[in-house]
Coordinates of N, CA and C in Angstrom, one line a residue:
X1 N -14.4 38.6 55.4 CA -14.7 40.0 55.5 C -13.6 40.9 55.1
X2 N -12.2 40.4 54.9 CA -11.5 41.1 54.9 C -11.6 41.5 53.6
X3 N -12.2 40.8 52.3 CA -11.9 40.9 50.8 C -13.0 41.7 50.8
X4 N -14.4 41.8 51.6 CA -14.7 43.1 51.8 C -14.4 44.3 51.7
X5 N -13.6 44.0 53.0 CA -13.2 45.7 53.5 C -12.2 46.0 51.7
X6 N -11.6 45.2 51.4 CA -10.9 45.5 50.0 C -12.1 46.3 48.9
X7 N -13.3 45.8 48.9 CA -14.0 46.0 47.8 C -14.7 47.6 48.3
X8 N -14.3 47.9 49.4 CA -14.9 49.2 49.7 C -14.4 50.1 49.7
X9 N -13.0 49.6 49.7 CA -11.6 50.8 49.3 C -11.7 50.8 47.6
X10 N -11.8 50.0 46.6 CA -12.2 50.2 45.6 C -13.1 50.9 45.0
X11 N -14.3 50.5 45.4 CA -15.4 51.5 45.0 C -15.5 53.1 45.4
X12 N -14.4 52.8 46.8 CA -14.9 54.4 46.9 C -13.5 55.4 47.5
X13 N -12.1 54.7 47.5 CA -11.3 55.3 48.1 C -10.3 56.1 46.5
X14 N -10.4 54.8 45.3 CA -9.5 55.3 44.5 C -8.0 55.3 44.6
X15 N -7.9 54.2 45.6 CA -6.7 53.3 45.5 C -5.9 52.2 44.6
X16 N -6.0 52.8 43.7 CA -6.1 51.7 42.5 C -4.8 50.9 42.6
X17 N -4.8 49.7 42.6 CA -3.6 48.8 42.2 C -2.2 49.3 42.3
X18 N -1.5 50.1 43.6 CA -0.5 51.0 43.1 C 0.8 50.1 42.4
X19 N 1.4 50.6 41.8 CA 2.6 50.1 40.8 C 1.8 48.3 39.5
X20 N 0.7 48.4 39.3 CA 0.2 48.1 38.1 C 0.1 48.8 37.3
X21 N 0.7 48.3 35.9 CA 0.8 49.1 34.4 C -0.5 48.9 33.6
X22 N -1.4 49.6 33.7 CA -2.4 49.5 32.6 C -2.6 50.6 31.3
X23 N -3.4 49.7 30.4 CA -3.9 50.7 29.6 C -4.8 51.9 29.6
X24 N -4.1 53.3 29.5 CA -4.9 54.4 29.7 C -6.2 54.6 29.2
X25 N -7.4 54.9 30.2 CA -8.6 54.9 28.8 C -8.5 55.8 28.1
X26 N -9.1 55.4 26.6 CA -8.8 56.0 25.8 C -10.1 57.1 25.9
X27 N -9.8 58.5 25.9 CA -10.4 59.7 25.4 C -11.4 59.7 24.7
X28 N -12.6 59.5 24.3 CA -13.3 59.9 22.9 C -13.6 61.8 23.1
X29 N -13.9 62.1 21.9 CA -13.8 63.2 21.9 C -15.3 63.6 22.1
X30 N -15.8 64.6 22.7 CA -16.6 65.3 23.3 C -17.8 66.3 22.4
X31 N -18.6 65.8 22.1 CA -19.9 66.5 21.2 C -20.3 67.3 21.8
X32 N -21.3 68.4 21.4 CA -21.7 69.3 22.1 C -23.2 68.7 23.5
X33 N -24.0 67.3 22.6 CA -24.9 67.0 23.3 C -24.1 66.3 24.7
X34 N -22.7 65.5 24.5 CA -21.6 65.4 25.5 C -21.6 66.6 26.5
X35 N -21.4 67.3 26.0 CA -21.2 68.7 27.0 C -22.4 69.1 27.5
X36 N -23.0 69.0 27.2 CA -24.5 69.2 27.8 C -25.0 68.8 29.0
X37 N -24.7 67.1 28.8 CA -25.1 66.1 29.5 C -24.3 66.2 30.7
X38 N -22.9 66.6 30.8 CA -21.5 67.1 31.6 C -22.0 68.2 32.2
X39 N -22.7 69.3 31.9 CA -23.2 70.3 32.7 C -24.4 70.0 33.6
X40 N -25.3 69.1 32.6 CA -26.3 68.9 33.4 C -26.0 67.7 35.0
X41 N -25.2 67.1 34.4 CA -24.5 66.1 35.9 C -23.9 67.5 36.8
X42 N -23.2 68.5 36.2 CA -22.2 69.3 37.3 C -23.3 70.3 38.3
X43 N -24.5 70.7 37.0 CA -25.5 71.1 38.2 C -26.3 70.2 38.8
X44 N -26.4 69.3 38.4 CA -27.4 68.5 39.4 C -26.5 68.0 40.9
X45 N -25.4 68.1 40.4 CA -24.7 67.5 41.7 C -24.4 68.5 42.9
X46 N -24.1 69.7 42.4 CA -23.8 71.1 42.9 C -24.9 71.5 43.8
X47 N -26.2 71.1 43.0 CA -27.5 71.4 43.8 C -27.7 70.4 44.8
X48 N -27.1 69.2 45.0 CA -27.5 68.3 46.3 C -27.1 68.8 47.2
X49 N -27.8 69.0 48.0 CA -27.7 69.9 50.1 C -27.6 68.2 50.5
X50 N -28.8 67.3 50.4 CA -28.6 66.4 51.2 C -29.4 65.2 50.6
X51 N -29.0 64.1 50.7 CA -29.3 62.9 50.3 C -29.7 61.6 51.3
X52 N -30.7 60.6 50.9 CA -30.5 59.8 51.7 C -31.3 58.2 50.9
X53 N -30.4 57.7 50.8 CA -31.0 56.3 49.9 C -30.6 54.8 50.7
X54 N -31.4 54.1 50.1 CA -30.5 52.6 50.1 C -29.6 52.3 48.9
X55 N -28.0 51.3 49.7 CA -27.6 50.8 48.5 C -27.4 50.2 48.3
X56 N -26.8 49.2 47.0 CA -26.4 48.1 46.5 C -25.0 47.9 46.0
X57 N -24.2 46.9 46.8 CA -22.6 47.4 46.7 C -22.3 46.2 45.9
X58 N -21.8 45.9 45.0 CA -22.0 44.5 44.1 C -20.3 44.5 43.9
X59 N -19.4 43.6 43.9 CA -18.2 43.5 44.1 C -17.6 42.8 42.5
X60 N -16.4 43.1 41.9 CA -15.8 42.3 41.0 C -16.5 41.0 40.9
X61 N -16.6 39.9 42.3 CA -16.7 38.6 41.5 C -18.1 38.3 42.4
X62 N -19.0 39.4 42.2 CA -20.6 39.3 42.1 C -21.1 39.0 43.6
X63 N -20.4 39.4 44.4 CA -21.0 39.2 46.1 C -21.4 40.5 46.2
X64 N -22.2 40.7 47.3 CA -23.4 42.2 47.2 C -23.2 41.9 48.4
X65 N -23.7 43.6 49.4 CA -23.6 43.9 50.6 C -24.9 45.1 50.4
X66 N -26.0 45.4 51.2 CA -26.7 46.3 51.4 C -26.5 47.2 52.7
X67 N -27.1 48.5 52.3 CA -26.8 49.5 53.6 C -28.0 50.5 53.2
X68 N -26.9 51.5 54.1 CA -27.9 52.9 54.0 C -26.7 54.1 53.7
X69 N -27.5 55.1 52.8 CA -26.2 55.5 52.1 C -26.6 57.5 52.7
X70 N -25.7 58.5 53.2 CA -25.9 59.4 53.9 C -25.5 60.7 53.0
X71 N -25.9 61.5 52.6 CA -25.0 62.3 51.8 C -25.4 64.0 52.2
X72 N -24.3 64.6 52.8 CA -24.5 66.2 52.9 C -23.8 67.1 52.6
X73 N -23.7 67.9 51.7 CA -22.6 68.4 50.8 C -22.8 69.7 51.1
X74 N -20.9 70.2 51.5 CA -20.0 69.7 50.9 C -19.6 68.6 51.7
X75 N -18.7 67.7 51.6 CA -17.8 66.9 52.5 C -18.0 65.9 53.5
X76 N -19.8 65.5 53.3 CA -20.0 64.7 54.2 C -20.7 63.6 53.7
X77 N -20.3 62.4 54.0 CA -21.0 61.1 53.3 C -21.0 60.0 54.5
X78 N -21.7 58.9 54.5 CA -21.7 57.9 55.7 C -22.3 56.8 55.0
X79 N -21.9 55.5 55.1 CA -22.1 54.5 54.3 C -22.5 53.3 55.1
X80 N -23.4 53.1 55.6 CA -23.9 52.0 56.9 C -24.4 51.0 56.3
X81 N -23.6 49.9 56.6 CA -24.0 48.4 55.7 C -25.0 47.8 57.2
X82 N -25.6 47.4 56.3 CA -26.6 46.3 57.0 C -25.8 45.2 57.8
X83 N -26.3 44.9 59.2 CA -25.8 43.3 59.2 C -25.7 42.3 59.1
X84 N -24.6 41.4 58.6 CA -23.7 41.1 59.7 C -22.5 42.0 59.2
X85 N -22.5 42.7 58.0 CA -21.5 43.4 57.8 C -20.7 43.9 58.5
X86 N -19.4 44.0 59.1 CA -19.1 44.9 60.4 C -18.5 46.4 59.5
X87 N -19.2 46.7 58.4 CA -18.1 47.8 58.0 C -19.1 49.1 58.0
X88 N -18.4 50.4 58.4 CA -18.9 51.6 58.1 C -18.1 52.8 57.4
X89 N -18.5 53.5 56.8 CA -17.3 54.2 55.8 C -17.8 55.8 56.1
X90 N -17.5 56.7 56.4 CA -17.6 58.3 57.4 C -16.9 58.8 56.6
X91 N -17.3 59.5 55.9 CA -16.6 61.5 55.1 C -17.2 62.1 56.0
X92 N -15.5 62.9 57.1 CA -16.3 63.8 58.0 C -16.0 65.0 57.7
X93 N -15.9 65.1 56.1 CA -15.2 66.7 56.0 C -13.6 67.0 55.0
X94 N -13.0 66.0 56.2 CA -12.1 65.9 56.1 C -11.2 64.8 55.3
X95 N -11.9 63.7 55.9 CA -11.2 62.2 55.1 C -12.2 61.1 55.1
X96 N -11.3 60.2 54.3 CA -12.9 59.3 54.6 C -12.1 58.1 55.4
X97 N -13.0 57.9 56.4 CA -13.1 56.6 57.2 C -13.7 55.6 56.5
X98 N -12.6 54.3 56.6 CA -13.5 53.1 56.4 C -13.0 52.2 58.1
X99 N -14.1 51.6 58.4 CA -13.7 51.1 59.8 C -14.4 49.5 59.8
X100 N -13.3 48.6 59.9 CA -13.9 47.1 60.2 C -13.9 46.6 61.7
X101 N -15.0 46.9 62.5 CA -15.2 46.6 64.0 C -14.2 45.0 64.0
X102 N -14.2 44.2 63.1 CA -13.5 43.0 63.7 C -12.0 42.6 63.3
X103 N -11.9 43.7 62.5 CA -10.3 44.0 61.8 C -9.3 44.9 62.6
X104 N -10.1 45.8 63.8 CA -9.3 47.0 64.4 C -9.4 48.2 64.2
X105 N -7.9 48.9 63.5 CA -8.1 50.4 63.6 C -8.4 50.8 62.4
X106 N -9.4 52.0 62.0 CA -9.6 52.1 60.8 C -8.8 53.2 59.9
X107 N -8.9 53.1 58.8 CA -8.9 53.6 57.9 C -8.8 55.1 57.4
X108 N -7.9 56.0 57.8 CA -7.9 57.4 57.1 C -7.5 57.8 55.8
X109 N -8.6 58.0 54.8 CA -7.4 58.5 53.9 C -8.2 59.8 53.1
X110 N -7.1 60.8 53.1 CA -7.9 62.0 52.8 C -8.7 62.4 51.3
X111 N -10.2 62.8 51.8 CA -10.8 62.6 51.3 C -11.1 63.5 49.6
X112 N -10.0 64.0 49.2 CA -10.0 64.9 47.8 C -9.3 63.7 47.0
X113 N -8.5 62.8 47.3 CA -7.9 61.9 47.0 C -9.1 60.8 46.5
X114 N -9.8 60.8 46.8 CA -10.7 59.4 46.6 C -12.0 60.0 45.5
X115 N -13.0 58.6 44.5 CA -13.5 59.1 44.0 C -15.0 59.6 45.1
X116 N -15.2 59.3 46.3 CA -16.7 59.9 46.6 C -16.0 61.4 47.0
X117 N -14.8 62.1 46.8 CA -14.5 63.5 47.4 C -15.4 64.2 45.5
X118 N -15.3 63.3 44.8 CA -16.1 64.1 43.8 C -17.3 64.4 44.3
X119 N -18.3 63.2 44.5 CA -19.4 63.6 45.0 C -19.5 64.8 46.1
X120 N -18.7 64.8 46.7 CA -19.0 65.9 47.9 C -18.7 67.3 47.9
X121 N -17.5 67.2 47.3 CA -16.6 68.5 46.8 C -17.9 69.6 46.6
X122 N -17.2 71.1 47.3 CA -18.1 72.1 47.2 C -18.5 72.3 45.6
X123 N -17.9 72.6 44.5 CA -17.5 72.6 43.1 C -17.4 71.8 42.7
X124 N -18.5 70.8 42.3 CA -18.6 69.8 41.3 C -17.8 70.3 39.7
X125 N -16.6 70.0 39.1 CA -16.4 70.3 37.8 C -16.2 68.9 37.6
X126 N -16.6 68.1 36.6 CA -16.3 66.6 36.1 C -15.2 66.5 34.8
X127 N -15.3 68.1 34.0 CA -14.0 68.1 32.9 C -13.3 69.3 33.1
X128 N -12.1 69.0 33.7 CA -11.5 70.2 34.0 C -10.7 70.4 35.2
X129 N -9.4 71.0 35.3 CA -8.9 70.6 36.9 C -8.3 69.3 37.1
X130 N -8.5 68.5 38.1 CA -8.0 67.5 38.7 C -8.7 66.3 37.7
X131 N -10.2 66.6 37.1 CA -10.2 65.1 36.9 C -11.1 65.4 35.1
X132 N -10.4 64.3 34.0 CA -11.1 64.5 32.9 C -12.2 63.6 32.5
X133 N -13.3 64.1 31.6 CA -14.1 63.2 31.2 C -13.2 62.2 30.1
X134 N -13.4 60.9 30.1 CA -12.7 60.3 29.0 C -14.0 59.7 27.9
X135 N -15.7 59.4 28.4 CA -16.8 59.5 27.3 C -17.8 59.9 28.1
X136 N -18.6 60.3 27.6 CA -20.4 60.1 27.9 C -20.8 59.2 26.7
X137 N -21.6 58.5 27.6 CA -22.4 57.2 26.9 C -24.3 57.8 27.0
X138 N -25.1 57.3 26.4 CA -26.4 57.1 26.1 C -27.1 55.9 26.2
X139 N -27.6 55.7 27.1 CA -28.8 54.5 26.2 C -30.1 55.4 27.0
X140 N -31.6 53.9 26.7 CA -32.8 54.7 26.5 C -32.6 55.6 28.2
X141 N -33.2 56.1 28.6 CA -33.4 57.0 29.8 C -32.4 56.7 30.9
X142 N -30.8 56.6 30.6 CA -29.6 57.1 31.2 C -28.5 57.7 30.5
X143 N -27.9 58.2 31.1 CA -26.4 59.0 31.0 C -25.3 58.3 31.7
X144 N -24.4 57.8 31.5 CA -23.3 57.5 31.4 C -22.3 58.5 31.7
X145 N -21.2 59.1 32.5 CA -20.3 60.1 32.5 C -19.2 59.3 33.2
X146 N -18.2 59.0 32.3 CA -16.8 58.3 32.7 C -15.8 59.2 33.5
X147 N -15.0 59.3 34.2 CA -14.1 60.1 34.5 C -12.6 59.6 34.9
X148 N -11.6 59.5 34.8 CA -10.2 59.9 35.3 C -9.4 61.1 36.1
X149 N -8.5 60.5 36.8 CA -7.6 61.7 37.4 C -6.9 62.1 36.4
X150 N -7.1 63.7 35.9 CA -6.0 64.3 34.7 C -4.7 63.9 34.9
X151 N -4.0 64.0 35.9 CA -2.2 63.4 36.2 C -2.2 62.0 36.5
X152 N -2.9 60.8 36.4 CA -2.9 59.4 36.2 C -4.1 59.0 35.6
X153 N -4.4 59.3 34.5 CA -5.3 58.5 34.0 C -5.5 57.0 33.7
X154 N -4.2 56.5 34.0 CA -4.6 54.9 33.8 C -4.5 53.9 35.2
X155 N -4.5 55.2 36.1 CA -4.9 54.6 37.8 C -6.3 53.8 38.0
X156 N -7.3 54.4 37.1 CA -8.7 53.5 37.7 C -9.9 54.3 36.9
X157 N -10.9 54.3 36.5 CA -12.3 55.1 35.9 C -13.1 55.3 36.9
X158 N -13.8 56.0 36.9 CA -15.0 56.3 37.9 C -15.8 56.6 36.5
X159 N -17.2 55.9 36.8 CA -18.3 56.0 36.0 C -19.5 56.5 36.6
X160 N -20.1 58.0 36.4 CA -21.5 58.4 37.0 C -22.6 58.0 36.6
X161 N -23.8 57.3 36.9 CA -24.5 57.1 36.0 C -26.0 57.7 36.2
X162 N -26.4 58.4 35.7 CA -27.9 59.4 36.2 C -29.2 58.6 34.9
X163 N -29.9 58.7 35.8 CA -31.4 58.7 35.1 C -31.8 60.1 34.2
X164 N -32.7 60.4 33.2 CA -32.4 61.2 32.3 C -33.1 62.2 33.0
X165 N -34.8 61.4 32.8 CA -35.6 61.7 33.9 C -36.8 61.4 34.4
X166 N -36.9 62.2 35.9 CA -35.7 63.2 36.2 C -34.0 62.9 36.0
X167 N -33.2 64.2 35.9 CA -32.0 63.8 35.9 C -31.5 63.5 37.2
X168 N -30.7 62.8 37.9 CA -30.6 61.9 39.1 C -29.5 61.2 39.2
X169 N -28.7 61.0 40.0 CA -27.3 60.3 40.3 C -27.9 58.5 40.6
X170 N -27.8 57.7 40.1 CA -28.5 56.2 40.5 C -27.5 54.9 40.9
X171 N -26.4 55.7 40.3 CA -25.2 54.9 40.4 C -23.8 55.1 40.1
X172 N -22.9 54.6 40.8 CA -21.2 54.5 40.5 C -20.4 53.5 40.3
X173 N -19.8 53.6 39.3 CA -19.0 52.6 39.1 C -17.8 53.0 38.9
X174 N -16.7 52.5 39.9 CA -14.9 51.9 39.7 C -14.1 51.1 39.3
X175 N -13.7 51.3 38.3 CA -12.6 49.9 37.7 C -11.3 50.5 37.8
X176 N -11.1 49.4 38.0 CA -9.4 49.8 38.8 C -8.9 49.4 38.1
X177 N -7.1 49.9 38.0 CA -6.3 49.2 37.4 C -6.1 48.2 36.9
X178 N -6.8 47.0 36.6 CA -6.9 45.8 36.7 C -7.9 45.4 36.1
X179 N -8.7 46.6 35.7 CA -10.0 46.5 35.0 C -11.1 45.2 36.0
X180 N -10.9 45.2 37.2 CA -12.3 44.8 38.3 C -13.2 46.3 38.4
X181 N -14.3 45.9 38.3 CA -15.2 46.9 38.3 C -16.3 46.9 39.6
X182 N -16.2 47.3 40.4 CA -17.4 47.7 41.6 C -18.3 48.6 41.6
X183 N -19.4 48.3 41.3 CA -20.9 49.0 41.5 C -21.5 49.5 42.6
X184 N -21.4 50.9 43.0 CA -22.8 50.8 44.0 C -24.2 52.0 43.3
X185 N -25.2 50.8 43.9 CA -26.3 51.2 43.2 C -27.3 52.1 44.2
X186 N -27.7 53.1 43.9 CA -29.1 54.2 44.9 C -30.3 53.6 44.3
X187 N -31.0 53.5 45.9 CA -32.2 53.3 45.3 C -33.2 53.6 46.3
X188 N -34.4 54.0 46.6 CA -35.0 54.7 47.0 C -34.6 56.3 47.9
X189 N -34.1 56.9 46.9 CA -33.8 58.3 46.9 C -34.2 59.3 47.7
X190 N -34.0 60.1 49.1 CA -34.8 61.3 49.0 C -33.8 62.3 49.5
X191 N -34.4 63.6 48.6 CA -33.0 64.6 48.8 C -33.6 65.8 49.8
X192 N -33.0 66.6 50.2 CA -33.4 67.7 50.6 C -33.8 67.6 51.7
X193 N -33.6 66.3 52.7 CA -33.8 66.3 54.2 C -33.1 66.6 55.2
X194 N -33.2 66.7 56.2 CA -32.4 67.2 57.4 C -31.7 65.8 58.2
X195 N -30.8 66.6 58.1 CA -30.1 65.2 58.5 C -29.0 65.2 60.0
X196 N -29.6 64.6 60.8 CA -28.2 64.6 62.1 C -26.7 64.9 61.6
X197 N -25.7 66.1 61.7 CA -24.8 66.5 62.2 C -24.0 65.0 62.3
X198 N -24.2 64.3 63.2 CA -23.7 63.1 64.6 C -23.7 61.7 63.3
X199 N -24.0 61.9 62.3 CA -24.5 60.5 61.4 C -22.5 61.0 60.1
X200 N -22.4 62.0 60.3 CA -20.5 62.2 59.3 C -19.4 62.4 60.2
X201 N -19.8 62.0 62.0 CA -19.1 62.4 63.0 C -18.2 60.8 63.4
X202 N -17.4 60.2 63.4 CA -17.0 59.0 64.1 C -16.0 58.4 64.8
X203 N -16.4 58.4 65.9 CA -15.6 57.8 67.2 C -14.8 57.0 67.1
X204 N -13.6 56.5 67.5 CA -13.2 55.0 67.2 C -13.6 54.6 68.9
X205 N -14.0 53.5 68.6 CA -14.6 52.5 69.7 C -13.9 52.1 70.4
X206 N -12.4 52.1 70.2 CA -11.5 50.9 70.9 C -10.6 52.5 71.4
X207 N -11.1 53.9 71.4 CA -10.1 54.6 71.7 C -10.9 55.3 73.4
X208 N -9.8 54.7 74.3 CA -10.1 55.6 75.3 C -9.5 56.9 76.0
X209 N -9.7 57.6 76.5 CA -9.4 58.6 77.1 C -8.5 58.6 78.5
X210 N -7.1 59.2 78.3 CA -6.3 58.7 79.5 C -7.0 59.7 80.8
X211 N -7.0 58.4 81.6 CA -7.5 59.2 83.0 C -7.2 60.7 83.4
X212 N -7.8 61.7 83.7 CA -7.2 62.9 84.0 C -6.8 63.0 85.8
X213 N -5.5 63.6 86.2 CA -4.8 63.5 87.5 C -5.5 64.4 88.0
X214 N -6.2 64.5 89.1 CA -6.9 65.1 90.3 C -6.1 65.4 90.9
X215 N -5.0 64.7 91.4 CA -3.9 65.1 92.4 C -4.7 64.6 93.8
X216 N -5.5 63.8 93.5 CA -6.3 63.0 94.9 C -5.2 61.9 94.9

């Protein structure tokens, strides 16, 4: 479980390999039907209020984990694996939690730093700012949209990957430093629902509350 909890900080924290030397992705240059495709990802993402699917978490050396995947934007995401998985991963705004019930204390790390702060961020921009496109790809009824951090580009890729149509977010992909690549896949999608507050909110379980003195 522990090479788990590893594969979850990959796909979604943007921790990449620190002090590995890799090769930077290389840039392709940007067409206008590119740029197109790059607006149309920046509004479709912009317009998500709220999300709710199953997913498919598929690891570098082909082990898979299923859940339920929570999304309310800006800044809130929740990632509930199925059991016996003990892991849960919480964007409460602020940072994202990853928490392994059999490992201890979890996981803070703030959440503008990681690739799902893309997804949540109030301002989706995908070229420009903090992070650049390096290609958009095509095949029959997907889009492809690659991305890097503009000040380390050869820390790790984040890949968006949308349905044409409708146009639709279906999947992400992470390759890290090391070129291991982690998938997670959406799949039965619904957006625009109401969703509990209490589901981006998380407790640590093992934290209790010191007694308060009565003076009894």
């Amino acid at each position: 479980m522990k090479s788990l909890k590893i594969w979850v900080v990959a796909a979604l924290l943007g921790v990449f390999s620190a002090g590995v030397q890799a090769a930077q992705p290389a840039r392709t240059p940007l067409s206008a039907q590119d740029r197109a495709d790059i607006a149309r990802a920046e509004e479709y993402l912009n317009g998500v209020t709220t999300l709710k699917a199953r997913f498919l978490q598929v690891s570098p050396n082909g082990s898979s984990v299923e859940g339920d995947a929570y999304l309310s934007r800006p800044g809130k995401l929740r990632l509930q694996y199925d059991p016996p998985s003990p892991l849960l991963v919480v964007a409460d705004g602020s940072f994202l939690i990853v928490h392994d019930s059999q490992l201890g204390e979890p996981s803070y790390i703030p959440l503008g730093s990681t690739p799902a702060g893309i997804l949540v961020r109030p301002g989706v921009k995908l070229d420009g700012g903090d992070v650049t496109v390096t290609r958009v790809t095509r095949l029959p009824g997907v889009v492809r949209i690659s991305v890097v951090e503009a000040d380390d580009p050869a820390a790790g890729e984040i890949t968006l990957v949308f349905s044409d149509k409708p146009f639709a977010l279906r999947q992400w992909q992470v390759k890290d430093a090391q070129h291991q690549v982690t998938t997670v896949s959406l799949y039965q999608a619904q957006s625009g629902l109401t969703l509990d507050g209490k589901l981006f909110e998380f407790k640590n379980p093992k934290f209790t509350a010191p007694a308060l003195n009565t003076g009894n």
